Amino acid sequence: MQVILIGPPGSGKGTQAKRLSAQLAIPHVSTGDMLREAIAEVTELGKVAAPIVASGALVPDDLMIGIIKERLGRPDAAGGSILDGFPRTVVQAEKLDALLVQRGGNGAKNVRVVQLLVPDEAIVKRIAARRSCGNCGAIYHLETAPPAKAGVCDRCGAGLIARVDDTETAVRKRLQAFHGQTMPVVSYYRNQNLLREVDGVGPVDEVFERIRKSLS
Ligand code: ADP
């Protein structure tokens, strides 16, 4: 199954994608995580992406398409994957279609697009309280899902950090990019009758249950 998760920044795509990946036994492909890794490792891609990601704008389509093409071409993604953060523009969506058709197999036929619905006001509140593990990527919320020990990851013991693009200015810019560039992707899939809308407000377990039902 090829799952595409779409939602505004901080809508819970990453958290839900990790769970879905475990349940469906297909890889979680997060372009945001891949970019953050490239930035941390100061690769050529990382150098280009760093200021763009920090500002909250979108990285150019040709770069993103290159990354996805390489990632989806690896053997573990042959049976599908959970795409989190891609496609974010209509150009990316069209390219993804072409890639899936080219590759054939299970992924191409079995596409499910899930849109997580979360209002903008809820987003700004969520993101201000978001922390993630600098080592394993686990995600916490200071109020609704705090770590057992402040500032320390429950899973691996490393330190928790706030993302550089979780500032108020960058979050506004990310919301703008979502409404301007990614909402047309939602229409693109709606027109193909592929879109499943899921209420993203509520406890993580409940949202997960809604997503699971929407996929069946
Ligand atoms: P969120 O969904 O919370 O905004 P992500 O981790 O998915 O966060 O993405 C973080 C940043 O990485 C984006 O704001 C953008 O700069 C960049 N990025 C990730 N995926 C893409 C993409 N498909 N196209 C362009 N830029 C992207």
PDB file of C-alpha atoms and ligand atoms in Angstrom:
ATOM      1  CA  MET A   1       0.000   0.000   0.000  1.00  0.00           C
ATOM      2  CA  GLN A   2       1.203   3.493  -0.847  1.00  0.00           C
ATOM      3  CA  VAL A   3      -0.006   5.938   1.797  1.00  0.00           C
ATOM      4  CA  ILE A   4       0.321   9.701   1.352  1.00  0.00           C
ATOM      5  CA  LEU A   5      -0.250  11.741   4.504  1.00  0.00           C
ATOM      6  CA  ILE A   6      -1.116  15.389   3.960  1.00  0.00           C
ATOM      7  CA  GLY A   7      -1.710  17.970   6.643  1.00  0.00           C
ATOM      8  CA  PRO A   8      -0.533  21.356   7.867  1.00  0.00           C
ATOM      9  CA  PRO A   9       2.712  21.621   9.867  1.00  0.00           C
ATOM     10  CA  GLY A  10       2.254  20.166  13.321  1.00  0.00           C
ATOM     11  CA  SER A  11      -0.893  18.255  12.356  1.00  0.00           C
ATOM     12  CA  GLY A  12       0.604  15.014  13.626  1.00  0.00           C
ATOM     13  CA  LYS A  13       1.748  13.519  10.322  1.00  0.00           C
ATOM     14  CA  GLY A  14       5.088  12.375  11.731  1.00  0.00           C
ATOM     15  CA  THR A  15       3.619  10.817  14.874  1.00  0.00           C
ATOM     16  CA  GLN A  16       0.888   8.986  12.969  1.00  0.00           C
ATOM     17  CA  ALA A  17       3.192   7.968  10.116  1.00  0.00           C
ATOM     18  CA  LYS A  18       5.559   6.244  12.577  1.00  0.00           C
ATOM     19  CA  ARG A  19       2.657   4.213  14.003  1.00  0.00           C
ATOM     20  CA  LEU A  20       1.255   3.342  10.601  1.00  0.00           C
ATOM     21  CA  SER A  21       4.678   2.280   9.445  1.00  0.00           C
ATOM     22  CA  ALA A  22       4.965  -0.144  12.380  1.00  0.00           C
ATOM     23  CA  GLN A  23       1.467  -1.513  11.859  1.00  0.00           C
ATOM     24  CA  LEU A  24       1.600  -1.915   8.078  1.00  0.00           C
ATOM     25  CA  ALA A  25       5.279  -2.956   8.051  1.00  0.00           C
ATOM     26  CA  ILE A  26       6.188  -0.497   5.304  1.00  0.00           C
ATOM     27  CA  PRO A  27       8.802   2.263   5.691  1.00  0.00           C
ATOM     28  CA  HIS A  28       8.054   5.783   6.936  1.00  0.00           C
ATOM     29  CA  VAL A  29       9.455   8.233   4.388  1.00  0.00           C
ATOM     30  CA  SER A  30       9.626  11.735   5.851  1.00  0.00           C
ATOM     31  CA  THR A  31      11.163  14.370   3.590  1.00  0.00           C
ATOM     32  CA  GLY A  32      11.429  16.706   6.600  1.00  0.00           C
ATOM     33  CA  ASP A  33      13.491  14.111   8.516  1.00  0.00           C
ATOM     34  CA  MET A  34      15.644  13.456   5.441  1.00  0.00           C
ATOM     35  CA  LEU A  35      16.341  17.185   5.066  1.00  0.00           C
ATOM     36  CA  ARG A  36      17.134  17.580   8.776  1.00  0.00           C
ATOM     37  CA  GLU A  37      19.572  14.674   8.501  1.00  0.00           C
ATOM     38  CA  ALA A  38      21.254  16.235   5.465  1.00  0.00           C
ATOM     39  CA  ILE A  39      21.479  19.548   7.334  1.00  0.00           C
ATOM     40  CA  ALA A  40      22.992  17.893  10.435  1.00  0.00           C
ATOM     41  CA  GLU A  41      25.545  16.065   8.270  1.00  0.00           C
ATOM     42  CA  VAL A  42      26.307  19.248   6.268  1.00  0.00           C
ATOM     43  CA  THR A  43      25.980  17.480   2.900  1.00  0.00           C
ATOM     44  CA  GLU A  44      25.652  19.505  -0.336  1.00  0.00           C
ATOM     45  CA  LEU A  45      21.871  19.158  -0.112  1.00  0.00           C
ATOM     46  CA  GLY A  46      21.986  20.128   3.564  1.00  0.00           C
ATOM     47  CA  LYS A  47      23.868  23.339   2.806  1.00  0.00           C
ATOM     48  CA  VAL A  48      21.264  24.410   0.254  1.00  0.00           C
ATOM     49  CA  ALA A  49      18.296  23.339   2.381  1.00  0.00           C
ATOM     50  CA  ALA A  50      19.357  24.745   5.775  1.00  0.00           C
ATOM     51  CA  PRO A  51      18.349  28.411   5.338  1.00  0.00           C
ATOM     52  CA  ILE A  52      15.192  27.507   3.407  1.00  0.00           C
ATOM     53  CA  VAL A  53      13.950  25.049   6.030  1.00  0.00           C
ATOM     54  CA  ALA A  54      14.782  27.449   8.875  1.00  0.00           C
ATOM     55  CA  SER A  55      12.716  30.192   7.214  1.00  0.00           C
ATOM     56  CA  GLY A  56       9.699  27.909   6.759  1.00  0.00           C
ATOM     57  CA  ALA A  57       9.678  28.102   2.944  1.00  0.00           C
ATOM     58  CA  LEU A  58       9.656  25.087   0.616  1.00  0.00           C
ATOM     59  CA  VAL A  59      12.813  23.531  -0.799  1.00  0.00           C
ATOM     60  CA  PRO A  60      12.805  23.606  -4.666  1.00  0.00           C
ATOM     61  CA  ASP A  61      10.817  20.837  -6.373  1.00  0.00           C
ATOM     62  CA  ASP A  62      13.712  19.448  -8.423  1.00  0.00           C
ATOM     63  CA  LEU A  63      15.763  18.791  -5.278  1.00  0.00           C
ATOM     64  CA  MET A  64      12.839  17.153  -3.473  1.00  0.00           C
ATOM     65  CA  ILE A  65      11.925  14.991  -6.462  1.00  0.00           C
ATOM     66  CA  GLY A  66      15.532  13.779  -6.678  1.00  0.00           C
ATOM     67  CA  ILE A  67      15.497  12.761  -3.007  1.00  0.00           C
ATOM     68  CA  ILE A  68      12.181  10.924  -3.293  1.00  0.00           C
ATOM     69  CA  LYS A  69      13.136   9.154  -6.480  1.00  0.00           C
ATOM     70  CA  GLU A  70      16.235   7.770  -4.809  1.00  0.00           C
ATOM     71  CA  ARG A  71      14.399   6.824  -1.597  1.00  0.00           C
ATOM     72  CA  LEU A  72      11.430   5.093  -3.258  1.00  0.00           C
ATOM     73  CA  GLY A  73      13.828   3.201  -5.487  1.00  0.00           C
ATOM     74  CA  ARG A  74      15.333   1.357  -2.522  1.00  0.00           C
ATOM     75  CA  PRO A  75      14.202  -2.260  -2.038  1.00  0.00           C
ATOM     76  CA  ASP A  76      12.431  -1.698   1.292  1.00  0.00           C
ATOM     77  CA  ALA A  77       9.964   0.688  -0.402  1.00  0.00           C
ATOM     78  CA  ALA A  78       9.061  -1.729  -3.219  1.00  0.00           C
ATOM     79  CA  GLY A  79       5.841  -2.792  -1.464  1.00  0.00           C
ATOM     80  CA  GLY A  80       4.816   0.773  -0.678  1.00  0.00           C
ATOM     81  CA  SER A  81       5.586   3.326   2.021  1.00  0.00           C
ATOM     82  CA  ILE A  82       4.082   5.997   4.230  1.00  0.00           C
ATOM     83  CA  LEU A  83       4.904   9.322   2.617  1.00  0.00           C
ATOM     84  CA  ASP A  84       5.023  12.150   5.156  1.00  0.00           C
ATOM     85  CA  GLY A  85       5.729  15.627   3.786  1.00  0.00           C
ATOM     86  CA  PHE A  86       5.708  14.704   0.086  1.00  0.00           C
ATOM     87  CA  PRO A  87       4.156  15.769  -2.264  1.00  0.00           C
ATOM     88  CA  ARG A  88       3.813  19.360  -1.085  1.00  0.00           C
ATOM     89  CA  THR A  89       3.242  20.965  -4.505  1.00  0.00           C
ATOM     90  CA  VAL A  90       1.246  19.906  -7.572  1.00  0.00           C
ATOM     91  CA  VAL A  91       4.493  19.513  -9.552  1.00  0.00           C
ATOM     92  CA  GLN A  92       5.707  17.049  -6.904  1.00  0.00           C
ATOM     93  CA  ALA A  93       2.366  15.189  -7.003  1.00  0.00           C
ATOM     94  CA  GLU A  94       2.505  14.803 -10.785  1.00  0.00           C
ATOM     95  CA  LYS A  95       6.067  13.578 -10.613  1.00  0.00           C
ATOM     96  CA  LEU A  96       5.158  11.089  -7.886  1.00  0.00           C
ATOM     97  CA  ASP A  97       2.311   9.715 -10.037  1.00  0.00           C
ATOM     98  CA  ALA A  98       4.735   9.181 -12.888  1.00  0.00           C
ATOM     99  CA  LEU A  99       7.265   7.506 -10.574  1.00  0.00           C
ATOM    100  CA  LEU A 100       4.674   5.117  -9.128  1.00  0.00           C
ATOM    101  CA  VAL A 101       3.356   4.185 -12.573  1.00  0.00           C
ATOM    102  CA  GLN A 102       6.890   3.668 -13.882  1.00  0.00           C
ATOM    103  CA  ARG A 103       7.707   1.423 -10.983  1.00  0.00           C
ATOM    104  CA  GLY A 104       4.431  -0.507 -11.150  1.00  0.00           C
ATOM    105  CA  GLY A 105       3.829  -3.153  -8.493  1.00  0.00           C
ATOM    106  CA  ASN A 106       1.693  -2.872  -5.417  1.00  0.00           C
ATOM    107  CA  GLY A 107       2.524   0.736  -4.594  1.00  0.00           C
ATOM    108  CA  ALA A 108       1.116   2.167  -7.834  1.00  0.00           C
ATOM    109  CA  LYS A 109      -2.290   0.486  -7.657  1.00  0.00           C
ATOM    110  CA  ASN A 110      -2.914   0.860  -3.989  1.00  0.00           C
ATOM    111  CA  VAL A 111      -2.604   4.582  -3.349  1.00  0.00           C
ATOM    112  CA  ARG A 112      -4.397   6.047  -0.319  1.00  0.00           C
ATOM    113  CA  VAL A 113      -4.268   9.756   0.383  1.00  0.00           C
ATOM    114  CA  VAL A 114      -5.138  10.850   3.911  1.00  0.00           C
ATOM    115  CA  GLN A 115      -5.636  14.502   4.761  1.00  0.00           C
ATOM    116  CA  LEU A 116      -5.359  15.334   8.463  1.00  0.00           C
ATOM    117  CA  LEU A 117      -7.664  18.227   9.278  1.00  0.00           C
ATOM    118  CA  VAL A 118      -6.412  20.548  12.016  1.00  0.00           C
ATOM    119  CA  PRO A 119      -7.356  24.243  12.274  1.00  0.00           C
ATOM    120  CA  ASP A 120      -4.565  26.853  12.174  1.00  0.00           C
ATOM    121  CA  GLU A 121      -5.187  28.076  15.758  1.00  0.00           C
ATOM    122  CA  ALA A 122      -4.577  24.561  17.105  1.00  0.00           C
ATOM    123  CA  ILE A 123      -1.357  24.295  15.056  1.00  0.00           C
ATOM    124  CA  VAL A 124       0.302  27.350  16.550  1.00  0.00           C
ATOM    125  CA  LYS A 125      -0.392  26.073  20.084  1.00  0.00           C
ATOM    126  CA  ARG A 126       0.838  22.562  19.336  1.00  0.00           C
ATOM    127  CA  ILE A 127       4.074  23.652  17.744  1.00  0.00           C
ATOM    128  CA  ALA A 128       5.088  25.976  20.573  1.00  0.00           C
ATOM    129  CA  ALA A 129       5.004  22.974  22.935  1.00  0.00           C
ATOM    130  CA  ARG A 130       6.638  20.487  20.558  1.00  0.00           C
ATOM    131  CA  ARG A 131      10.030  18.940  21.359  1.00  0.00           C
ATOM    132  CA  SER A 132      11.830  16.157  19.604  1.00  0.00           C
ATOM    133  CA  CYS A 133      14.762  13.897  20.353  1.00  0.00           C
ATOM    134  CA  GLY A 134      17.944  15.045  18.637  1.00  0.00           C
ATOM    135  CA  ASN A 135      19.054  11.418  18.406  1.00  0.00           C
ATOM    136  CA  CYS A 136      16.119   9.109  17.591  1.00  0.00           C
ATOM    137  CA  GLY A 137      13.486  11.607  16.415  1.00  0.00           C
ATOM    138  CA  ALA A 138      10.815  10.687  18.986  1.00  0.00           C
ATOM    139  CA  ILE A 139       8.256  13.486  19.301  1.00  0.00           C
ATOM    140  CA  TYR A 140       6.914  14.965  22.562  1.00  0.00           C
ATOM    141  CA  HIS A 141       4.441  17.651  23.563  1.00  0.00           C
ATOM    142  CA  LEU A 142       5.183  19.478  26.806  1.00  0.00           C
ATOM    143  CA  GLU A 143       1.536  19.270  27.920  1.00  0.00           C
ATOM    144  CA  THR A 144      -0.171  16.334  26.238  1.00  0.00           C
ATOM    145  CA  ALA A 145       2.764  13.924  25.764  1.00  0.00           C
ATOM    146  CA  PRO A 146       5.644  15.014  28.019  1.00  0.00           C
ATOM    147  CA  PRO A 147       8.757  12.860  28.557  1.00  0.00           C
ATOM    148  CA  ALA A 148       9.033  11.104  31.966  1.00  0.00           C
ATOM    149  CA  LYS A 149      12.083  13.231  32.794  1.00  0.00           C
ATOM    150  CA  ALA A 150      12.122  16.854  31.585  1.00  0.00           C
ATOM    151  CA  GLY A 151      14.353  17.403  28.559  1.00  0.00           C
ATOM    152  CA  VAL A 152      15.315  13.720  28.190  1.00  0.00           C
ATOM    153  CA  CYS A 153      14.074  11.208  25.603  1.00  0.00           C
ATOM    154  CA  ASP A 154      12.171   8.266  27.156  1.00  0.00           C
ATOM    155  CA  ARG A 155      13.279   5.980  24.385  1.00  0.00           C
ATOM    156  CA  CYS A 156      17.013   6.588  24.068  1.00  0.00           C
ATOM    157  CA  GLY A 157      18.008   8.999  26.855  1.00  0.00           C
ATOM    158  CA  ALA A 158      19.323  11.735  24.526  1.00  0.00           C
ATOM    159  CA  GLY A 159      18.467  15.422  24.924  1.00  0.00           C
ATOM    160  CA  LEU A 160      15.241  16.933  23.595  1.00  0.00           C
ATOM    161  CA  ILE A 161      15.333  19.944  21.298  1.00  0.00           C
ATOM    162  CA  ALA A 162      12.926  22.410  19.692  1.00  0.00           C
ATOM    163  CA  ARG A 163      13.178  22.500  15.881  1.00  0.00           C
ATOM    164  CA  VAL A 164      14.753  25.649  14.390  1.00  0.00           C
ATOM    165  CA  ASP A 165      11.658  26.117  12.216  1.00  0.00           C
ATOM    166  CA  ASP A 166       9.262  25.921  15.170  1.00  0.00           C
ATOM    167  CA  THR A 167       9.532  29.673  15.865  1.00  0.00           C
ATOM    168  CA  GLU A 168       6.350  31.692  15.456  1.00  0.00           C
ATOM    169  CA  THR A 169       7.576  33.474  12.296  1.00  0.00           C
ATOM    170  CA  ALA A 170       8.635  30.232  10.597  1.00  0.00           C
ATOM    171  CA  VAL A 171       5.404  28.484  11.605  1.00  0.00           C
ATOM    172  CA  ARG A 172       3.374  31.300   9.987  1.00  0.00           C
ATOM    173  CA  LYS A 173       5.423  30.928   6.831  1.00  0.00           C
ATOM    174  CA  ARG A 174       4.926  27.139   6.861  1.00  0.00           C
ATOM    175  CA  LEU A 175       1.172  27.579   7.255  1.00  0.00           C
ATOM    176  CA  GLN A 176       1.221  30.011   4.340  1.00  0.00           C
ATOM    177  CA  ALA A 177       3.112  27.499   2.202  1.00  0.00           C
ATOM    178  CA  PHE A 178       0.606  24.834   3.201  1.00  0.00           C
ATOM    179  CA  HIS A 179      -2.431  26.880   2.224  1.00  0.00           C
ATOM    180  CA  GLY A 180      -0.891  28.314  -0.943  1.00  0.00           C
ATOM    181  CA  GLN A 181       1.103  25.374  -2.314  1.00  0.00           C
ATOM    182  CA  THR A 182      -0.118  22.173  -0.653  1.00  0.00           C
ATOM    183  CA  MET A 183      -3.898  22.722  -0.611  1.00  0.00           C
ATOM    184  CA  PRO A 184      -3.855  22.502  -4.449  1.00  0.00           C
ATOM    185  CA  VAL A 185      -2.347  19.014  -3.954  1.00  0.00           C
ATOM    186  CA  VAL A 186      -5.402  18.133  -1.837  1.00  0.00           C
ATOM    187  CA  SER A 187      -7.668  19.230  -4.716  1.00  0.00           C
ATOM    188  CA  TYR A 188      -5.499  17.268  -7.147  1.00  0.00           C
ATOM    189  CA  TYR A 189      -6.170  14.043  -5.236  1.00  0.00           C
ATOM    190  CA  ARG A 190      -9.792  14.916  -4.514  1.00  0.00           C
ATOM    191  CA  ASN A 191     -10.400  15.219  -8.262  1.00  0.00           C
ATOM    192  CA  GLN A 192      -9.032  11.699  -8.657  1.00  0.00           C
ATOM    193  CA  ASN A 193     -11.339  10.413  -5.898  1.00  0.00           C
ATOM    194  CA  LEU A 194      -8.333   9.348  -3.839  1.00  0.00           C
ATOM    195  CA  LEU A 195      -8.759  11.695  -0.893  1.00  0.00           C
ATOM    196  CA  ARG A 196      -9.785  10.521   2.578  1.00  0.00           C
ATOM    197  CA  GLU A 197     -10.347  13.301   5.112  1.00  0.00           C
ATOM    198  CA  VAL A 198      -9.628  12.567   8.762  1.00  0.00           C
ATOM    199  CA  ASP A 199     -10.251  14.787  11.791  1.00  0.00           C
ATOM    200  CA  GLY A 200      -6.784  15.360  13.288  1.00  0.00           C
ATOM    201  CA  VAL A 201      -7.963  16.928  16.544  1.00  0.00           C
ATOM    202  CA  GLY A 202      -7.986  14.707  19.641  1.00  0.00           C
ATOM    203  CA  PRO A 203      -5.764  12.187  21.428  1.00  0.00           C
ATOM    204  CA  VAL A 204      -3.081  10.508  19.284  1.00  0.00           C
ATOM    205  CA  ASP A 205      -4.678   7.047  19.735  1.00  0.00           C
ATOM    206  CA  GLU A 206      -8.072   8.264  18.563  1.00  0.00           C
ATOM    207  CA  VAL A 207      -6.656  10.006  15.507  1.00  0.00           C
ATOM    208  CA  PHE A 208      -4.715   6.841  14.703  1.00  0.00           C
ATOM    209  CA  GLU A 209      -7.915   4.789  14.903  1.00  0.00           C
ATOM    210  CA  ARG A 210      -9.643   7.226  12.506  1.00  0.00           C
ATOM    211  CA  ILE A 211      -6.764   6.961  10.043  1.00  0.00           C
ATOM    212  CA  ARG A 212      -6.769   3.170  10.255  1.00  0.00           C
ATOM    213  CA  LYS A 213     -10.498   3.060   9.503  1.00  0.00           C
ATOM    214  CA  SER A 214     -10.119   5.508   6.615  1.00  0.00           C
ATOM    215  CA  LEU A 215      -7.521   3.219   5.019  1.00  0.00           C
ATOM    216  CA  SER A 216      -9.642   0.084   4.989  1.00  0.00           C
TER     217      SER A 216
HETATM  218  P1  ADP B   1       6.052  20.171   8.998  1.00  0.00           P
HETATM  219  O1  ADP B   1       5.079  19.324   8.259  1.00  0.00           O
HETATM  220  O2  ADP B   1       5.867  20.113  10.478  1.00  0.00           O
HETATM  221  O3  ADP B   1       6.132  21.587   8.500  1.00  0.00           O
HETATM  222  P2  ADP B   1       8.369  18.696   7.889  1.00  0.00           P
HETATM  223  O4  ADP B   1       9.305  18.048   8.813  1.00  0.00           O
HETATM  224  O5  ADP B   1       7.511  17.827   7.028  1.00  0.00           O
HETATM  225  O6  ADP B   1       7.511  19.646   8.819  1.00  0.00           O
HETATM  226  O7  ADP B   1       9.150  19.698   6.911  1.00  0.00           O
HETATM  227  C1  ADP B   1      10.019  20.687   7.399  1.00  0.00           C
HETATM  228  C2  ADP B   1      10.516  21.585   6.272  1.00  0.00           C
HETATM  229  O8  ADP B   1      11.230  20.825   5.291  1.00  0.00           O
HETATM  230  C3  ADP B   1       9.433  22.301   5.454  1.00  0.00           C
HETATM  231  O9  ADP B   1       8.983  23.479   6.088  1.00  0.00           O
HETATM  232  C4  ADP B   1      10.196  22.571   4.141  1.00  0.00           C
HETATM  233  O10 ADP B   1      11.089  23.648   4.267  1.00  0.00           O
HETATM  234  C5  ADP B   1      11.029  21.318   3.960  1.00  0.00           C
HETATM  235  N1  ADP B   1      10.329  20.282   3.164  1.00  0.00           N
HETATM  236  C6  ADP B   1       9.944  19.054   3.606  1.00  0.00           C
HETATM  237  N2  ADP B   1       9.322  18.359   2.641  1.00  0.00           N
HETATM  238  C7  ADP B   1       9.306  19.164   1.541  1.00  0.00           C
HETATM  239  C8  ADP B   1       8.784  19.045   0.222  1.00  0.00           C
HETATM  240  N3  ADP B   1       8.153  17.931  -0.183  1.00  0.00           N
HETATM  241  N4  ADP B   1       8.954  20.091  -0.638  1.00  0.00           N
HETATM  242  C9  ADP B   1       9.567  21.198  -0.258  1.00  0.00           C
HETATM  243  N5  ADP B   1      10.079  21.395   0.972  1.00  0.00           N
HETATM  244  C10 ADP B   1       9.945  20.397   1.869  1.00  0.00           C
END
